[in-house]
Coordinates of C-alpha atoms in Angstrom, one line a residue:
X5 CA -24.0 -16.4 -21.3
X6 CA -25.7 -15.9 -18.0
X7 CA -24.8 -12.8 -15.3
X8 CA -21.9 -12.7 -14.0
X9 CA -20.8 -10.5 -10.9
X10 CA -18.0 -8.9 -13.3
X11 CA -17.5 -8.8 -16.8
X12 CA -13.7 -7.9 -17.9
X13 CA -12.9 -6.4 -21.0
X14 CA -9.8 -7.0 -23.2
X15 CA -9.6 -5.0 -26.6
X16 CA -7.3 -6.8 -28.5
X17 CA -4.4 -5.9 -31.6
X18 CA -2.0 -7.3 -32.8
X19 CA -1.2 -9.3 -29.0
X20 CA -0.1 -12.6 -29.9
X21 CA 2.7 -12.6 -27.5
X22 CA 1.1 -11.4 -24.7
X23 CA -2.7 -12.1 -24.5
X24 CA -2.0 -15.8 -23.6
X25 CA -0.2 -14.6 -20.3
X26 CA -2.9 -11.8 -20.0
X27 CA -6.0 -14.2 -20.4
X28 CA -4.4 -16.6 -17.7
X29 CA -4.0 -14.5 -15.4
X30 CA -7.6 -13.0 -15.7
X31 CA -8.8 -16.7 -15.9
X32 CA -7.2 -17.5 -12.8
X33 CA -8.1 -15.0 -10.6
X34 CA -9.3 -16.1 -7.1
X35 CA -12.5 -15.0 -7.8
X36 CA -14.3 -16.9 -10.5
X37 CA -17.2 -15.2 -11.2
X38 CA -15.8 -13.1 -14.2
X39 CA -16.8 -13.0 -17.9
X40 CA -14.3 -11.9 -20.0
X41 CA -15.0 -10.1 -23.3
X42 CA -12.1 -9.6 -26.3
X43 CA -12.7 -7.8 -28.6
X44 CA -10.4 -8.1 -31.5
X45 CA -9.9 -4.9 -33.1
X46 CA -9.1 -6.5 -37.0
X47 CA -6.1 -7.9 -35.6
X48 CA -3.2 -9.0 -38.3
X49 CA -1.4 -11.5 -36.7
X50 CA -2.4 -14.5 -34.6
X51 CA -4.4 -13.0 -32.1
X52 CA -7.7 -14.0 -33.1
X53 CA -6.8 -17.8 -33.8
X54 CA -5.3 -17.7 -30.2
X55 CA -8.1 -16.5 -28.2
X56 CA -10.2 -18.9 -30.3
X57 CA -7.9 -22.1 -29.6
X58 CA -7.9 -20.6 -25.6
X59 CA -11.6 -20.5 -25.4
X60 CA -12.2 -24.3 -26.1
X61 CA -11.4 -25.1 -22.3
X62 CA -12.7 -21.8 -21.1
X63 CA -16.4 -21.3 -21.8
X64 CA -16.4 -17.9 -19.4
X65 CA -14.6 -16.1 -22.1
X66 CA -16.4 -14.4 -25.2
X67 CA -15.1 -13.3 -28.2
X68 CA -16.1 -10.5 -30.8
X69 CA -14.1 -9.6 -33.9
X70 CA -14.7 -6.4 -35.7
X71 CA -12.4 -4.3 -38.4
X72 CA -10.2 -2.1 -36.9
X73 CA -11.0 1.1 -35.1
X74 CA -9.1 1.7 -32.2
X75 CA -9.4 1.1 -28.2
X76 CA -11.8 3.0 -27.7
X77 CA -14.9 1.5 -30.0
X78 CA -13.3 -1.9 -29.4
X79 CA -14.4 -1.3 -25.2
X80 CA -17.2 0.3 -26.6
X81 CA -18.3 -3.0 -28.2
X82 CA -17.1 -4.8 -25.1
X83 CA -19.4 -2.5 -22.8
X84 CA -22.5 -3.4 -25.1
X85 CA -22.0 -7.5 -24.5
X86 CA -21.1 -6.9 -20.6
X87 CA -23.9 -8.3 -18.6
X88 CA -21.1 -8.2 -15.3
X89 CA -22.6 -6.0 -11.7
X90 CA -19.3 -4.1 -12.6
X91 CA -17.1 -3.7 -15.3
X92 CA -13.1 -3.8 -15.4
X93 CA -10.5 -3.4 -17.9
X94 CA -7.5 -5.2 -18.8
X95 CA -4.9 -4.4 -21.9
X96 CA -4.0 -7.4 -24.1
X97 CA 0.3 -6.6 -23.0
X98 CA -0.5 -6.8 -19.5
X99 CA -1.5 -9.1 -16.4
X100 CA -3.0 -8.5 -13.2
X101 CA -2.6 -10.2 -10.1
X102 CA -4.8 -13.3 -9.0
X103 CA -6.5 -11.4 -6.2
X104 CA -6.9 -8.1 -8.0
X105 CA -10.7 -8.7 -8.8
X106 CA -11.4 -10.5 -5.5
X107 CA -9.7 -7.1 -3.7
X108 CA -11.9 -4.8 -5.6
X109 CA -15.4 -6.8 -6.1
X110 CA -15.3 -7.1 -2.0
X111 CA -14.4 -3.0 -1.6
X112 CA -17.2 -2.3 -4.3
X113 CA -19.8 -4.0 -2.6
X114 CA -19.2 -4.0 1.1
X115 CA -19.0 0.1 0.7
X116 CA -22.0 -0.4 -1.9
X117 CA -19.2 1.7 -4.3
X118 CA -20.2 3.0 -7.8
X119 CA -16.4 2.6 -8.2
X120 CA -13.3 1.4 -6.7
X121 CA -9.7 3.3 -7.6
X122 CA -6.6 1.7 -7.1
X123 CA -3.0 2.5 -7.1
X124 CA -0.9 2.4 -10.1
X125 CA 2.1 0.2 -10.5
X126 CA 4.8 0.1 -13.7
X127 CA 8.0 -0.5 -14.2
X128 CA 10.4 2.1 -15.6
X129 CA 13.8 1.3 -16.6
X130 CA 14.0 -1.7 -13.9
X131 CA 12.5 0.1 -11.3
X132 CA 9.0 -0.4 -10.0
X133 CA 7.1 3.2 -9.6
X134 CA 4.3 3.1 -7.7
X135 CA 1.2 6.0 -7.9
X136 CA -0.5 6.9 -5.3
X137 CA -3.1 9.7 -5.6
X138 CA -4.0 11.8 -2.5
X139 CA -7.6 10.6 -1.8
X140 CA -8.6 9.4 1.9
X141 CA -8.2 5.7 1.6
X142 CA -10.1 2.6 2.9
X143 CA -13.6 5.1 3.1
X144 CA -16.3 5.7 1.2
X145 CA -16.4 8.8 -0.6
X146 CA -19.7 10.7 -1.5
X147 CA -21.2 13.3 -4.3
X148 CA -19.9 16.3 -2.9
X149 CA -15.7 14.9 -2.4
X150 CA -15.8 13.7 -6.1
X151 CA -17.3 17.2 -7.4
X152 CA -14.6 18.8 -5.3
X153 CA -11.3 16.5 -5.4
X154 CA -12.0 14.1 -8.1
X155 CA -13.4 15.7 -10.7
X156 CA -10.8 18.4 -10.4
X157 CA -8.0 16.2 -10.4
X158 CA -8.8 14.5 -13.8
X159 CA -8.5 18.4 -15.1
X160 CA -4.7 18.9 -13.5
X161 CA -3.3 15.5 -14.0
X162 CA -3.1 12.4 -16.2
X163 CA -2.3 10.3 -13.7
X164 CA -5.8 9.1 -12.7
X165 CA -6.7 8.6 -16.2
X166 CA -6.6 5.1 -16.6
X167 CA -9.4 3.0 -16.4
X168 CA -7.4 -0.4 -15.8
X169 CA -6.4 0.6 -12.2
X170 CA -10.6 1.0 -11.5
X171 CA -13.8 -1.3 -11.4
X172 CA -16.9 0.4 -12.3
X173 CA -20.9 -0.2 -11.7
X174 CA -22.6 -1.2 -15.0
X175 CA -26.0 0.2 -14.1
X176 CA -24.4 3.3 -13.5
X177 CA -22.6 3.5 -17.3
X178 CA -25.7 1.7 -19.0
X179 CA -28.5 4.6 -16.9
X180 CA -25.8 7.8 -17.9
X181 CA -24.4 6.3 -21.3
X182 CA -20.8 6.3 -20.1
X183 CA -18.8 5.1 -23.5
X184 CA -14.8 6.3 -24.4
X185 CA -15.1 9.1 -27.5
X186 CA -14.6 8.7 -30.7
X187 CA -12.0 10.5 -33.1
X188 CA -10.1 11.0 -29.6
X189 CA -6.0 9.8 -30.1
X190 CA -5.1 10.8 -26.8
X191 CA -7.3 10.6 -23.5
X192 CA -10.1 9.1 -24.3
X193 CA -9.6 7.1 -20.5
X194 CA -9.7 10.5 -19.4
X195 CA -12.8 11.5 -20.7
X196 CA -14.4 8.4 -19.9
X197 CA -13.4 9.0 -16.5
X198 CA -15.0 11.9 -16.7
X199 CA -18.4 11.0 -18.1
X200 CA -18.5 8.7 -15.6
X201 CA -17.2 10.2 -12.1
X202 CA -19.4 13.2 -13.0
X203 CA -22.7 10.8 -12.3
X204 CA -21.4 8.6 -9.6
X205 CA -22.5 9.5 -5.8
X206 CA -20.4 6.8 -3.8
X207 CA -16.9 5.4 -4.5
X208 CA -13.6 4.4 -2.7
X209 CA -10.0 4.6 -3.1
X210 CA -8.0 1.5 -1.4
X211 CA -4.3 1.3 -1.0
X212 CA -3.6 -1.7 -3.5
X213 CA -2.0 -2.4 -6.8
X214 CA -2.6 -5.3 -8.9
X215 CA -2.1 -4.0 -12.4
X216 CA 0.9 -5.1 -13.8
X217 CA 2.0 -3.5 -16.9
X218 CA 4.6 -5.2 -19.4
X219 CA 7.6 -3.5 -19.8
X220 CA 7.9 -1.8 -23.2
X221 CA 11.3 -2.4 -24.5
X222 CA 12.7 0.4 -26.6
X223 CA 14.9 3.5 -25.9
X224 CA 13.1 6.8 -24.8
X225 CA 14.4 8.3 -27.3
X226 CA 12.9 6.1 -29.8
X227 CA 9.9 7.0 -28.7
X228 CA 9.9 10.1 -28.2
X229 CA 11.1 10.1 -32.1
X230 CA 7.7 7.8 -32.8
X231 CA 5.6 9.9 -30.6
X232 CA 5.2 13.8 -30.5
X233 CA 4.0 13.9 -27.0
X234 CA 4.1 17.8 -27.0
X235 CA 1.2 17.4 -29.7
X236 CA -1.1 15.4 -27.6
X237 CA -0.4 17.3 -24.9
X238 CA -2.2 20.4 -26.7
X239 CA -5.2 18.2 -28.0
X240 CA -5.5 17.4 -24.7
X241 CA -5.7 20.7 -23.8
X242 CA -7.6 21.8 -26.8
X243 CA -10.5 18.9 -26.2
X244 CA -13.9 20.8 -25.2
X245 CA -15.2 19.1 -22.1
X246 CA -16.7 21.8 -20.9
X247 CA -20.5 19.8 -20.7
X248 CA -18.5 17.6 -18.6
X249 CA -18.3 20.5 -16.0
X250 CA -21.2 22.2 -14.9
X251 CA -20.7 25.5 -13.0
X252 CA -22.0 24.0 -10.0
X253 CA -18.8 21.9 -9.9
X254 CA -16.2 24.7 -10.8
X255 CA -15.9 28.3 -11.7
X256 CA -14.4 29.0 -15.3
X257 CA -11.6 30.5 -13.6
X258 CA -10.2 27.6 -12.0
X259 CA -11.0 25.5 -14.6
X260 CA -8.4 27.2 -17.2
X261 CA -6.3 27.1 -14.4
X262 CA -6.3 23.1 -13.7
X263 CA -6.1 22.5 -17.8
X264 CA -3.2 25.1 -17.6
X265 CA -1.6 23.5 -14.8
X266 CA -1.7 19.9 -16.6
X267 CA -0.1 21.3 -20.1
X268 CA 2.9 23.0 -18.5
X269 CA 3.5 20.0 -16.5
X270 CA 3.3 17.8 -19.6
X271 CA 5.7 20.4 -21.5
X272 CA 8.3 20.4 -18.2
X273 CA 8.1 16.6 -18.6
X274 CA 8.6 17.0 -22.3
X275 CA 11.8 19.4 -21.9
X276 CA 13.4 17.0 -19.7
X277 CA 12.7 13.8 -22.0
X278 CA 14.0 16.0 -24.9
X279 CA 17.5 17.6 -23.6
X280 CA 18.2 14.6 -21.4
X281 CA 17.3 11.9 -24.4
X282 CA 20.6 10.2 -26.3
X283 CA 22.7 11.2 -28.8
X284 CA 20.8 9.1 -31.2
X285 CA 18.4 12.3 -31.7
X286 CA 20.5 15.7 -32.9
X287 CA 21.4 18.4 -30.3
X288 CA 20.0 20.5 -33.0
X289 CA 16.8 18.6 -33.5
X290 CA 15.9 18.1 -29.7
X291 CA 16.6 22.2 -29.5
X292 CA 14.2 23.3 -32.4
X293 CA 11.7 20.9 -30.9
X294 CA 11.9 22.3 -27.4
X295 CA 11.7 26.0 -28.9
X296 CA 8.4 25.1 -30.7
X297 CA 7.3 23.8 -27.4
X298 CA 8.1 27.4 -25.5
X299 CA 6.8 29.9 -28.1
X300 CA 3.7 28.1 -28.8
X301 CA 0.9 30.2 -28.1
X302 CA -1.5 27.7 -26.2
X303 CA 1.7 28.0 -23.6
X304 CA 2.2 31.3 -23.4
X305 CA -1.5 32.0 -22.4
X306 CA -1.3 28.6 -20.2
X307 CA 1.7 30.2 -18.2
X308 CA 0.8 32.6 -15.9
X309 CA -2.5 30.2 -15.2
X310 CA 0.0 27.4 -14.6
X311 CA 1.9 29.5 -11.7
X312 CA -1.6 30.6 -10.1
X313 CA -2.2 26.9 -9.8
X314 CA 1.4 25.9 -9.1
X315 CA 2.5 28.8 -6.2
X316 CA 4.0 27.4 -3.3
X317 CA 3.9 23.9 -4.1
X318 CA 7.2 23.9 -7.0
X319 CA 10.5 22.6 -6.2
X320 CA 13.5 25.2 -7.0
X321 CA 14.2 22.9 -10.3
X322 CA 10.5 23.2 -11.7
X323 CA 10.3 27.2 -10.3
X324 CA 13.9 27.6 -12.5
X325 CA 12.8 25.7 -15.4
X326 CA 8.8 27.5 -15.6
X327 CA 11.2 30.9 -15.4
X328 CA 13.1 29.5 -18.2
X329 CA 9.7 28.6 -20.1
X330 CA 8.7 32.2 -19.5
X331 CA 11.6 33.9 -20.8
X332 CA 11.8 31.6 -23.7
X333 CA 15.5 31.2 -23.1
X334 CA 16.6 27.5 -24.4
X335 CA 20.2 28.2 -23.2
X336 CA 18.7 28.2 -19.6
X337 CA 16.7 25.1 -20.3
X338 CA 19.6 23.4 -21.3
X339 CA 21.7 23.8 -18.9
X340 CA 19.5 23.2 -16.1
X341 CA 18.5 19.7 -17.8
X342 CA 21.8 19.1 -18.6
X343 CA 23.3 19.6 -14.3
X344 CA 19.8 17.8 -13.4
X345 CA 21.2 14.7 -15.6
X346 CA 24.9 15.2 -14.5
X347 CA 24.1 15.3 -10.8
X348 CA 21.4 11.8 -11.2
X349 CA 24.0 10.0 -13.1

């Protein structure tokens, strides 16, 4: 397959209802000069006989089966068989808009960009959220803003974590051997991210979303029942990425503090899925769960990091319920969830 300007790369499981509508709009971009690359992760269903049938009348698109071991190795594998200037990523359950690659090719390369970041758009409950992250837009940004803002940010917040919102330089992950972890369950876009904003020296944030994510239907609380959140949270926290942060780039100090800053924010998010989640989960359940949460030891000694980090910029609901967390007191988490939910409703 000869060089194309981008290669897009689709690790695929178990999507035979989506990645019709996710290849199609990839394939119909307004660009054309795109290879795509599946990789089928030892999918079960039809996937694999799809993508094959789809592939007749579009040459541009490669595919690569392999037994199952998770997104990360599949994009691995995809990164291998890229031969694209620069590299995106696309999920099999979503689409993205027809100018998305156009946009972010022509920001890459008229800024000469090792990467371009996006904004992030889903849809919760109906609603369309928009994330915005608070990087100077529309300019090129250089070594020493990405040691000090970027690099930082990936250490207090998920937010920026995904790499489907981005478009990346190949040279730059082929010359630094950028690939996802393995044996990671929970933010391995993270630590990509990482690996490769640690190595890049020019990139730009633009003031555009064309990711669209597909809704996933099922109650909060049944996922919160499917998913223990809290526990990724702490292997999050627990990950040592500490080659990935050279003390040129940040003092040990602020680094606990950053990490710290990220798990109490993920276990305020966690209280407030738990109490305000439906009956269908026990009172009692969503209570003992919560307590765990408080008394665990990683967030005690996160705590008084967390409020270093966190002074002057917490609303009076997040200063009440980080109080709350610091006297272990459940009765005044639940009460404060519980008025938060009443006065929303």
């Amino acid at each position: 397959m000869a060089n194309h300007k981008i290669s897009v790369i689709i690790p695929v499981y178990n999507a035979e209802n989506y990645i019709i509508s996710c290849l199609e709009s990839v394939m119909n971009q307004s660009f054309s000069d795109i290879e795509v690359i599946c990789v089928n992760d030892g999918s079960k269903d039809g996937s694999k006989e799809l993508i094959e049938a789809y592939m007749r009348s579009n040459p541009r698109i490669m595919l690569i089966n392999q037994a199952n071991q998770g997104v990360s190795m599949a994009r691995n594998i995809g990164l291998q068989a890229a031969s694209g200037d620069y590299i995106g990523f696309v999920d099999a359950d979503d689409t993205i808009d027809a100018t998305m690659y156009d946009t972010l090719y022509r920001a890459a390369v008229e800024g000469d960009c090792d990467a371009v970041i996006t904004n992030l758009e889903c849809e919760l409950e109906g609603c369309k959220v928009t994330t915005k992250f608070p990087f100077p837009l529309g300019i090129v940004l250089m070594r020493d803003y990405i040691e000090r803002e970027i690099m930082t940010y990936f250490l207090k917040s998920d937010q920026l974590n995904m790499v489907c919102n981005k478009l990346y330089k190949r040279v730059k992950i082929e010359k630094y051997d950028v690939t996802f972890p393995k044996n990671v369950s929970l933010g391995e876009d993270g630590i990509f991210n990482m690996r490769f904003f640690k190595h890049a020296t020019r990139i730009i944030y633009i003031d555009y979303s064309g990711y669209n994510y597909r809704e996933v239907m099922g109650s909060a609380t049944r996922n919160i029942l499917e998913k223990d959140y809290f526990q990724r949270a702490l292997e999050v926290y627990e990950l040592d990425i500490s080659d990935l942060y050279t003390s040129s780039d940040i003092d040990s100090i602020k680094f606990k503090q950053l990490r710290s800053y990220k798990l109490i924010s993920s276990v305020i998010a966690n209280i407030n899925m738990y109490l305000k989640a439906s009956k269908d989960l026990s009172l009692r359940k969503r209570l003992r769960y919560v307590n765990g949460m408080i008394r665990n030891p990683d967030v005690r000694e996160a705590l008084p990091y967390y409020y270093h980090e966190a002074s002057g910029t917490l609303s009076r609901y997040e200063r009440f319920i980080a109080e709350m967390i610091r006297r272990k007191s459940l009765l005044g988490l639940y009460c404060a969830t519980t008025y938060s939910k009443l006065r929303n409703t």
